[in-house]
Tab-separated table of C-alpha atoms in Angstrom:
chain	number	residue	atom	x	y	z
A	26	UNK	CA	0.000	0.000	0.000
A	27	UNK	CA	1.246	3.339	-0.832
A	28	UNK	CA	2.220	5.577	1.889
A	29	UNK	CA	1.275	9.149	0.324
A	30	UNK	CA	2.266	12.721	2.242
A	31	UNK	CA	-0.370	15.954	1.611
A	32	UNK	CA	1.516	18.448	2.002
A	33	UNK	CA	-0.524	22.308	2.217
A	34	UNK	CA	1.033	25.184	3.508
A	35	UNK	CA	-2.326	26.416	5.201
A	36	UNK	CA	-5.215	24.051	6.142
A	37	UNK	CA	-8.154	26.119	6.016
A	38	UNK	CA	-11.703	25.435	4.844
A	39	UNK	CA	-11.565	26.476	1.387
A	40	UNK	CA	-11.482	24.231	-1.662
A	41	UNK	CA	-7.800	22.897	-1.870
A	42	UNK	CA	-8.657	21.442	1.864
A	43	UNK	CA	-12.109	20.031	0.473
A	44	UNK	CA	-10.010	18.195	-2.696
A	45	UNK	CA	-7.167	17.159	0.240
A	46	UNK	CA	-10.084	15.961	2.565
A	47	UNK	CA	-11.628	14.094	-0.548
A	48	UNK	CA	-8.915	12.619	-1.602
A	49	UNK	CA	-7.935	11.030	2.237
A	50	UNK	CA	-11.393	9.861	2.966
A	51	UNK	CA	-11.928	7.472	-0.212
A	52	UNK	CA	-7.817	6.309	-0.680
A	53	UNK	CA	-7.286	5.994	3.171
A	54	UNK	CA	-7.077	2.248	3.801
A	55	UNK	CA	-8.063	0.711	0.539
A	56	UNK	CA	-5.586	2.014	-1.335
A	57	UNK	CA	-2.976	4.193	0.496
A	58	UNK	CA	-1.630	5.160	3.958
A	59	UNK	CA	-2.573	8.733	4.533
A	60	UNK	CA	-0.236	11.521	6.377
A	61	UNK	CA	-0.850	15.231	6.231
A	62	UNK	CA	1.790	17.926	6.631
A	63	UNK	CA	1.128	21.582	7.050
A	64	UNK	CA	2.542	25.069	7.935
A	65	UNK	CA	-0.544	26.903	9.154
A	66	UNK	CA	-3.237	25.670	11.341
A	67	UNK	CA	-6.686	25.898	9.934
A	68	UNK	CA	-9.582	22.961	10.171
A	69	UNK	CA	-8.318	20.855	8.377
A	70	UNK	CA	-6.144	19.705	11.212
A	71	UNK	CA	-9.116	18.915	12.853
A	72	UNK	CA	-10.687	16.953	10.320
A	73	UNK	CA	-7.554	15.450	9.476
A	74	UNK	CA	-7.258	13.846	12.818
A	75	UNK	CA	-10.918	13.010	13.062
A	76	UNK	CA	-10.204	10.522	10.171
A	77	UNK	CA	-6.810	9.074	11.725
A	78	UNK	CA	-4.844	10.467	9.970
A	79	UNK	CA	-0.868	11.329	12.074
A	80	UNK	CA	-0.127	15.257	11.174
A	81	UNK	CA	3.058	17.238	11.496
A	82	UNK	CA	4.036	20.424	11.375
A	83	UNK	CA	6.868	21.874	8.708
A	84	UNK	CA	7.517	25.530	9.049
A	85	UNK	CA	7.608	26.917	5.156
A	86	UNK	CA	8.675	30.205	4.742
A	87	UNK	CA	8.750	30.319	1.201
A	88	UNK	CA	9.207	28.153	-2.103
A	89	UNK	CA	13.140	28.431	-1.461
A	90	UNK	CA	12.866	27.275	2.074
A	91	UNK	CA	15.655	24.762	2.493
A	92	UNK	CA	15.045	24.078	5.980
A	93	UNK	CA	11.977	22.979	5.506
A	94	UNK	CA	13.095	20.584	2.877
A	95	UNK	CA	15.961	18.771	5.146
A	96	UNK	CA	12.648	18.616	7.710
A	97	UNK	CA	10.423	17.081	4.949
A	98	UNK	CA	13.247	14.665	3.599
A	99	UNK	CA	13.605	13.646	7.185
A	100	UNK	CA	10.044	13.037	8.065
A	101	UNK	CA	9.516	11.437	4.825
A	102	UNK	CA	12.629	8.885	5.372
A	103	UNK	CA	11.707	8.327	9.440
A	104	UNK	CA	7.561	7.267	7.619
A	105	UNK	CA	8.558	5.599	4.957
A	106	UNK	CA	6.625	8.507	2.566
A	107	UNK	CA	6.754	6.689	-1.084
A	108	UNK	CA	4.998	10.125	-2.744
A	109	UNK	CA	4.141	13.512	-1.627
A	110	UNK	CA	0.929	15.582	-3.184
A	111	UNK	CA	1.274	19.331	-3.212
A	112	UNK	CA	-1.111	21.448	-4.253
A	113	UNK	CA	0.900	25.473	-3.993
A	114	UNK	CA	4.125	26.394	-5.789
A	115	UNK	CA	5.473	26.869	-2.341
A	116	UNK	CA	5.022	23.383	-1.055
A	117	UNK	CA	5.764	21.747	-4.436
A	118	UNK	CA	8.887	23.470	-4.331
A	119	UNK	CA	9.813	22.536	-1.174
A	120	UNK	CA	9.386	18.739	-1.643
A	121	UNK	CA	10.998	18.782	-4.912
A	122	UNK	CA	14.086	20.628	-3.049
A	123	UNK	CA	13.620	17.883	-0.492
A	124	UNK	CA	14.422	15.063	-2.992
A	125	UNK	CA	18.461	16.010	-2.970
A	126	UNK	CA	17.889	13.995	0.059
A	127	UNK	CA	15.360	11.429	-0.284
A	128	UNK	CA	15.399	11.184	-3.902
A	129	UNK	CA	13.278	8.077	-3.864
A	130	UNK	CA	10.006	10.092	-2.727
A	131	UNK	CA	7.539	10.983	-5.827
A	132	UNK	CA	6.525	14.663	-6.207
A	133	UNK	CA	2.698	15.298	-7.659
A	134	UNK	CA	1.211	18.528	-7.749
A	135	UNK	CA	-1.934	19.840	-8.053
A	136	UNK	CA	-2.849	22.989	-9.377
A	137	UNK	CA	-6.065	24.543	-7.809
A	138	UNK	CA	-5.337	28.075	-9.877
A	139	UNK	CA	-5.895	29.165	-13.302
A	140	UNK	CA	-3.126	32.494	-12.746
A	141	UNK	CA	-0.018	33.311	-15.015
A	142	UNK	CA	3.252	33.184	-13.351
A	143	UNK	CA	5.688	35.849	-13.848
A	144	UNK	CA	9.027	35.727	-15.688
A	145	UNK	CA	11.142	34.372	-12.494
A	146	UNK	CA	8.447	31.809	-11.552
A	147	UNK	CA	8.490	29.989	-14.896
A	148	UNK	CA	12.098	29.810	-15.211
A	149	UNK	CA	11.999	28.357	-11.796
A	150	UNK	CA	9.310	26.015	-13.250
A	151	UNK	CA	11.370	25.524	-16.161
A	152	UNK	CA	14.518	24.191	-14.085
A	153	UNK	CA	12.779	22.397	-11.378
A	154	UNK	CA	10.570	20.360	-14.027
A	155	UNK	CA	12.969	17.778	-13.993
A	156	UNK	CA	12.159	17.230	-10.254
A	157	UNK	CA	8.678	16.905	-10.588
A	158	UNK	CA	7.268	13.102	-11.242
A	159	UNK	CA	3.760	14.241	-12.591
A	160	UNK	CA	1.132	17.471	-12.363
A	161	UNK	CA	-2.830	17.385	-12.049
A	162	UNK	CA	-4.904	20.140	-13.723
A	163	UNK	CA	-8.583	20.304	-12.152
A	164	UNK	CA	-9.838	21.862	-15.465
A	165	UNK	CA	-9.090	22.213	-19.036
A	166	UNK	CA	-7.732	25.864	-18.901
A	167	UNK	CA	-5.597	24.588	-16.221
A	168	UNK	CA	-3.699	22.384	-18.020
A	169	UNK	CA	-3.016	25.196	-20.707
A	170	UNK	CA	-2.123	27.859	-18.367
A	171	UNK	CA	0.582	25.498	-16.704
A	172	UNK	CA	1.949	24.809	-20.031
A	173	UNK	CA	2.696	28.205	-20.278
A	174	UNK	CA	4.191	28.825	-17.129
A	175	UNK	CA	6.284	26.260	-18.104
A	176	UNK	CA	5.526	22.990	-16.810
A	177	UNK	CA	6.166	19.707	-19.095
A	178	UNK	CA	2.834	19.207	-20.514
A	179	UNK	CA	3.500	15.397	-21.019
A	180	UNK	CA	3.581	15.235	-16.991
A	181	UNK	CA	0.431	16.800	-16.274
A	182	UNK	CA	-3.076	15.265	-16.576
A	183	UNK	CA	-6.439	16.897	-16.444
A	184	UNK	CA	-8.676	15.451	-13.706
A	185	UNK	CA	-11.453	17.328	-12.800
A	186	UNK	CA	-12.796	17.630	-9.345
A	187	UNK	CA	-15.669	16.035	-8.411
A	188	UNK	CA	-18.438	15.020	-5.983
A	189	UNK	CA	-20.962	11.873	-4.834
A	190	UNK	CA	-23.624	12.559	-6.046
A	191	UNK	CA	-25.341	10.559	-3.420
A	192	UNK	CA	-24.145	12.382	-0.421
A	193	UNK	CA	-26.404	15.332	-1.943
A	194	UNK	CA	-28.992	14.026	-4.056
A	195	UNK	CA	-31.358	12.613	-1.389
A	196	UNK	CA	-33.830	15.677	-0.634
A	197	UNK	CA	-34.204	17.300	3.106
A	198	UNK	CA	-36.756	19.870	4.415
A	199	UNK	CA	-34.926	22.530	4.792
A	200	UNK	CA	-34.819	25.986	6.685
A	201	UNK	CA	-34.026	28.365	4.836
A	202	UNK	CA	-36.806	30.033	4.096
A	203	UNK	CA	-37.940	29.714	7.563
A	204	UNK	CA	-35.053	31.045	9.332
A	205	UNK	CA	-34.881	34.315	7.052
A	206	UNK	CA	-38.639	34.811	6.915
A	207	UNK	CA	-38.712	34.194	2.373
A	208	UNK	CA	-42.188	33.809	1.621
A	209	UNK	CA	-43.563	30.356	-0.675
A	210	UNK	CA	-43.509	32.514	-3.912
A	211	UNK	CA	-39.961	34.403	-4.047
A	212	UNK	CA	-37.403	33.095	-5.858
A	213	UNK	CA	-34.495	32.357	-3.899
A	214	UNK	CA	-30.869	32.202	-5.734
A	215	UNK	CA	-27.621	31.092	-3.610
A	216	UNK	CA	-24.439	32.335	-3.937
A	217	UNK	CA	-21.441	30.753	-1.721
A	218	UNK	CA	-18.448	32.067	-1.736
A	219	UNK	CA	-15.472	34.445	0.720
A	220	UNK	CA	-16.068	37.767	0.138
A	221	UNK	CA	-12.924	38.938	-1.999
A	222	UNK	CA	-12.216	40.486	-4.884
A	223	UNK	CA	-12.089	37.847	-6.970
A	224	UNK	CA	-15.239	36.480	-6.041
A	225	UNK	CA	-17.143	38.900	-7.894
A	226	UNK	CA	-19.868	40.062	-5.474
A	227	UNK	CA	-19.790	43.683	-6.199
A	228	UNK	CA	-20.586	42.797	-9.957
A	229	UNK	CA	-22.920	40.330	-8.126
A	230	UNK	CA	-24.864	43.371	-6.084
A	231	UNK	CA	-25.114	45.518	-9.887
A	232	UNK	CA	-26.786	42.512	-11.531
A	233	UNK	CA	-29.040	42.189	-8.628
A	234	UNK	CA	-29.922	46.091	-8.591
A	235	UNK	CA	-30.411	45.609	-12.140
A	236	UNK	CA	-32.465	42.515	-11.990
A	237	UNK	CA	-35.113	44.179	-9.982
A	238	UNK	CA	-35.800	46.495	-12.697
A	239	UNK	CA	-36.296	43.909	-15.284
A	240	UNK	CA	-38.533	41.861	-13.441
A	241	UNK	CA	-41.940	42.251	-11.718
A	242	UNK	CA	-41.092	38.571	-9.589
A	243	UNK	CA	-40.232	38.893	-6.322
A	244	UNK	CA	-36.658	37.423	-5.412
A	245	UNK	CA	-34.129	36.794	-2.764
A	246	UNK	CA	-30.219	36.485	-3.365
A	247	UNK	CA	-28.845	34.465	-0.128
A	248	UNK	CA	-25.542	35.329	0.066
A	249	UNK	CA	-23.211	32.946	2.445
A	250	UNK	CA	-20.317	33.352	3.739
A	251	UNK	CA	-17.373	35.776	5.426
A	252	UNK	CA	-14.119	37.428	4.020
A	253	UNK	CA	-12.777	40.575	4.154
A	254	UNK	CA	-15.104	42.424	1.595
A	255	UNK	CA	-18.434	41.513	3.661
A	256	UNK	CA	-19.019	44.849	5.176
A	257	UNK	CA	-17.958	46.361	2.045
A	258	UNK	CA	-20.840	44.440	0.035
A	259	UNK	CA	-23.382	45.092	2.791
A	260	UNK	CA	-22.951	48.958	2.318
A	261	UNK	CA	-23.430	48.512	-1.427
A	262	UNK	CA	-26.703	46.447	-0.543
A	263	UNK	CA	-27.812	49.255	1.465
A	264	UNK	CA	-26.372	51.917	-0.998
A	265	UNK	CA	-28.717	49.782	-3.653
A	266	UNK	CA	-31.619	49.746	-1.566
A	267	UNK	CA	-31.695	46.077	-2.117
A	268	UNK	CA	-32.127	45.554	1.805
A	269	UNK	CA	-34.628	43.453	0.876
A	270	UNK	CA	-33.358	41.224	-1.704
A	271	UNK	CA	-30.331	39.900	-0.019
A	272	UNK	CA	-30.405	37.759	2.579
A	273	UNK	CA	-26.394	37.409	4.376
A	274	UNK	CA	-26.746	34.451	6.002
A	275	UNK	CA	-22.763	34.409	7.221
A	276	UNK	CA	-20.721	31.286	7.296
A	277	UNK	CA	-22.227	27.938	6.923
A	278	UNK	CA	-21.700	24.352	7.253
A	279	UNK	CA	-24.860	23.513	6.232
A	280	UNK	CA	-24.530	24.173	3.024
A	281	UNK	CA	-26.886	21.523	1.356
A	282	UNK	CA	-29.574	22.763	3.712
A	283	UNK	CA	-28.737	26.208	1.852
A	284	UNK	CA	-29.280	24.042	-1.770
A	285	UNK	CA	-32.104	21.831	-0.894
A	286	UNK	CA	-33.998	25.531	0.044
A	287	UNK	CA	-33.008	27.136	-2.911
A	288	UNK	CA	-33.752	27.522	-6.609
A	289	UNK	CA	-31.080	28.632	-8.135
A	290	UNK	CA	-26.952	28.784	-7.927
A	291	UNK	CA	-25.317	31.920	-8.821
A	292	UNK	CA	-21.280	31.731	-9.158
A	293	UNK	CA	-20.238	35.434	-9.859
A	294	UNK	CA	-16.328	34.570	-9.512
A	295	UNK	CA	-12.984	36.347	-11.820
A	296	UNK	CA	-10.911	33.080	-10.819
A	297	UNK	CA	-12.255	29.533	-10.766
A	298	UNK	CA	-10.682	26.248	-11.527
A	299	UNK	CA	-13.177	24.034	-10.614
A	300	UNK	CA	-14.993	24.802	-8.546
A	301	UNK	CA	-16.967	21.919	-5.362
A	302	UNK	CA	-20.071	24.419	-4.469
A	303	UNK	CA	-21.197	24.454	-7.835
A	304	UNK	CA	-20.718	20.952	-8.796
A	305	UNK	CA	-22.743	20.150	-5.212
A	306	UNK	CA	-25.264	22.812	-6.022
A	307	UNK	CA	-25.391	20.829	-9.224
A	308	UNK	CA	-25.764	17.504	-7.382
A	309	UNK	CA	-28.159	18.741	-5.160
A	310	UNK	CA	-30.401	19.821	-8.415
A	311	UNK	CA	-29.511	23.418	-8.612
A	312	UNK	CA	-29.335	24.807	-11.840
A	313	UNK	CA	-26.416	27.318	-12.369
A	314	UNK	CA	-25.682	30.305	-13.622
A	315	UNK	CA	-21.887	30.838	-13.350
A	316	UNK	CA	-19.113	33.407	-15.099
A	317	UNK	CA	-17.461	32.228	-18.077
A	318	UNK	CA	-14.253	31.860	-16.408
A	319	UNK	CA	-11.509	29.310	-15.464
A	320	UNK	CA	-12.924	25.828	-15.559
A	321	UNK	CA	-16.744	26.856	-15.400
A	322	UNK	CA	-16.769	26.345	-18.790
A	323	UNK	CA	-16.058	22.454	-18.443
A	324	UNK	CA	-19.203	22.442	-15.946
A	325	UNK	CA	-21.726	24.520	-17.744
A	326	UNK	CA	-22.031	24.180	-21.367
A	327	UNK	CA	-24.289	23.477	-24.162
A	328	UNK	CA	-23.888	20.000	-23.766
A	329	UNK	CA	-24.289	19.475	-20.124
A	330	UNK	CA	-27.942	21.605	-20.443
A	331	UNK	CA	-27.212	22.490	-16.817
A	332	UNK	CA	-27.147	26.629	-16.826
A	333	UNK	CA	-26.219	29.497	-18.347
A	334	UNK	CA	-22.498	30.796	-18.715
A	335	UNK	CA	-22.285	34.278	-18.058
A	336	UNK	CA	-19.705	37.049	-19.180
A	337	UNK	CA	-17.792	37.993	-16.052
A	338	UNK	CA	-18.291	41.586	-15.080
A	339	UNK	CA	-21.471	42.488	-16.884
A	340	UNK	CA	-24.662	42.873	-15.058
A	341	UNK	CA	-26.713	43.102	-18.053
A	342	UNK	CA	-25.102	39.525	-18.887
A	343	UNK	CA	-25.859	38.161	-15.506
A	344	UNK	CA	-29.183	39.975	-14.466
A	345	UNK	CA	-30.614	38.491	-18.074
A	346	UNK	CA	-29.569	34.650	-17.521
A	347	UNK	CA	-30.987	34.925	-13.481
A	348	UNK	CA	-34.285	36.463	-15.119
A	349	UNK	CA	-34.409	33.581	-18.076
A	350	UNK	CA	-34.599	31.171	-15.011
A	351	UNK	CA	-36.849	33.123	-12.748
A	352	UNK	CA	-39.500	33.263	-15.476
A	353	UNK	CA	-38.955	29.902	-17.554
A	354	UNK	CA	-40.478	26.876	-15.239
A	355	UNK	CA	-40.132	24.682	-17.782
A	356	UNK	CA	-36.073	25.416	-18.837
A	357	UNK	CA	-35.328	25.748	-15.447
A	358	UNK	CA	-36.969	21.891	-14.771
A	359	UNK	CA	-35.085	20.765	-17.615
A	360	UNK	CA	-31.464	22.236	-16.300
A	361	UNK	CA	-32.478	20.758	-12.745
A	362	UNK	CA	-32.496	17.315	-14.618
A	363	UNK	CA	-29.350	18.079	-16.234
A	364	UNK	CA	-27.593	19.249	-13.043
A	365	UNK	CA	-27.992	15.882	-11.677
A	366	UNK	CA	-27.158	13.962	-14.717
A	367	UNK	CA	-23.815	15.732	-15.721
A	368	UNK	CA	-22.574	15.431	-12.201
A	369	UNK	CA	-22.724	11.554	-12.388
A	370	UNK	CA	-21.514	11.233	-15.869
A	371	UNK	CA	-18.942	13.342	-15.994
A	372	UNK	CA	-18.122	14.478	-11.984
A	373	UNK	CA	-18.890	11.259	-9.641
A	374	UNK	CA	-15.902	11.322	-7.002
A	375	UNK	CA	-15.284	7.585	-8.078
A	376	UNK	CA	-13.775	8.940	-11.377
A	377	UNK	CA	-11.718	11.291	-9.825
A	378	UNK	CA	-10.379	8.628	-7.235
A	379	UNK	CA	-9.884	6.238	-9.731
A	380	UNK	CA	-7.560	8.778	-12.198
A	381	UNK	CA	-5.697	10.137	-9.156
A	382	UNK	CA	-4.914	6.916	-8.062
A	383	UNK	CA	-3.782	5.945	-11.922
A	384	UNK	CA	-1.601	9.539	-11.827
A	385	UNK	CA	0.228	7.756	-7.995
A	386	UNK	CA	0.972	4.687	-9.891
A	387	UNK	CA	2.351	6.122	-13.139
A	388	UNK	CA	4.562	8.379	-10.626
A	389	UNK	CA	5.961	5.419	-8.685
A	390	UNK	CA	6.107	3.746	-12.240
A	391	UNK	CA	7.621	6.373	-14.678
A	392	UNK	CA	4.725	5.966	-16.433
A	393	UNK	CA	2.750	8.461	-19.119
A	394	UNK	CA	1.106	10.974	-17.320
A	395	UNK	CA	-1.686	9.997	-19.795
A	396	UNK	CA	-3.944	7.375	-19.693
């Protein structure tokens, strides 16, 4: 059984920890031996632990941090590590530093990001690439952005994130409307995401303001969450006089009781990979109506008949796909089917599992990155 090392600078409760956490929960046991490494404590740890999984603590100061390498060769060598899966430049470097001294240990990497790296950066990619046993792109775009940062593109492998389907199919009663007094008729749209600046929620508020002069249906945007922008988005609410419309319910963990009381999911982001909330909203039977950015495009299309892309930054863009929805019953039961449908053909968690677990073997192999 392999003995595989997660490595993650900070262990918070985004998506990167959510992929990690995935990962751990259906490889732990059957298929590897699961350790987790970290620099910053975040809940992770917690949940890390909860499964059983032993957790140390490597101090990484940055991607040149060759103390932290010696530590990470050492713990690796004293556990018997056979691969290590990164997911930041700063932790992939590290571990590929660490293999002057435990040059038996596998390197993979996952890139969560969809960002250009600057001159420096991809001549550090350039000469490290020879370190690196094999790269994972969540999304199409991905892939081609880390080709031209300069990353080997025979070593990396698209595999996209993913969910089961069955953890969020099965219907509750929820409380959503309850707890934030939305009456039987409005139509209530979720949006789930930290308030920052690349999340999009000031374009978010203009499509809204815009929305309720297009439409005579009354609505409510739930917005959930925290981040350093919230107070910033609640004056523009007020500022909007869209007191009304938007519900801030803070953060949650329970989010499918947020989907399951819902009609709608609204993604308003600049930078997405591929993003977990909306393939759950998805699996929960959520239609979407998402930016056309990052790896959204891989999710909604076309084909999957699941939502509308939207151009990022234009209201009248987003305002007119949330109205389409709002006043079309019988497209929005159609998407609702397709929501549920694309997420098992194309997004089931067993699929990911199964091609991660094909890019460990090909590491420890040599192997195409390819399958």
């Amino acid at each position: 059984m392999l003995k595989v090392l997660y490595l993650l600078n900070y262990a918070g409760k985004a998506g990167t920890e959510r992929y990690v956490q995935t990962l751990v929960r259906y490889l732990k046991d059957e298929k590897i031996d699961a350790y987790f490494a970290y620099n910053e404590e975040g809940l992770l740890v917690e949940r890390m632990r909860g499964m059983g999984v032993p957790v140390f603590r490597i101090e990484m100061r940055s991607r040149f941090d060759f103390r932290a390498a010696k530590e990470l060769a050492e713990l690796c060598k004293r556990l018997g590590i056979d691969l290590i899966h990164c997911h930041y430049l700063r932790e992939n470097y590290i571990a590929m530093l660490s293999k002057r001294r435990n040059p038996g240990v596998r390197v993979v990497y996952t890139s969560h990001f969809i960002l250009a790296n600057d001159f420096m950066t991809r001549l550090s990619n350039r000469i490290l690439s020879p370190k690196q046993d094999r790269v994972i792109a969540v999304c199409t775009r991905g892939k081609e952005q880390l080709i031209r940062n300069g990353l080997d593109p025979k070593k990396i492998r698209v595999i996209f994130n993913a969910v089961d389907p069955t953890v969020w199919s099965s219907p509750e009663k929820s409380t959503l409307r309850e707890e934030f007094g939305i009456g039987k008729d409005e139509f209530v749209m979720l949006c789930a995401s930290r308030f920052a600046g690349d999340k999009g929620h000031k374009y978010l508020v203009d499509s809204l303001g815009l929305l309720k002069t297009l439409t005579d249906r009354p609505f409510r945007m739930v917005l959930a969450g925290d981040g350093p922008l919230l107070e910033e988005t609640k004056e523009q609410v007020q500022r909007l006089g869209l007191q009304g419309n938007v519900v801030f319910a803070g953060f949650r963990q329970d989010i499918k009781n947020l989907f399951d009381g819902s009609d709608l999911y609204v993604n308003s982001s600049q930078h997405e990979a591929l993003s977990f909330l909306i393939l759950e909203a998805l699996a929960s039977g959520l239609p979407a109506v998402v930016t056309d950015m990052g790896g959204n495009n891989d999710i909604v299309n076309q084909e999957a008949g699941c939502g509308i892309l939207v151009e990022y930054d234009n209201p009248e863009s987003m305002a007119g796909a949330m109205k389409t929805l709002m006043e079309d019953k019988e497209l929005l039961a159609r998407y609702r089917k397709g929501a549920r449908r694309i997420v098992e053909e194309k997004f089931h968690v067993r699929t990911m599992i199964e091609k991660t677990y094909e890019v460990y073997e090909a590491a420890m192999a040599g192997g195409p990155a390819e399958a």
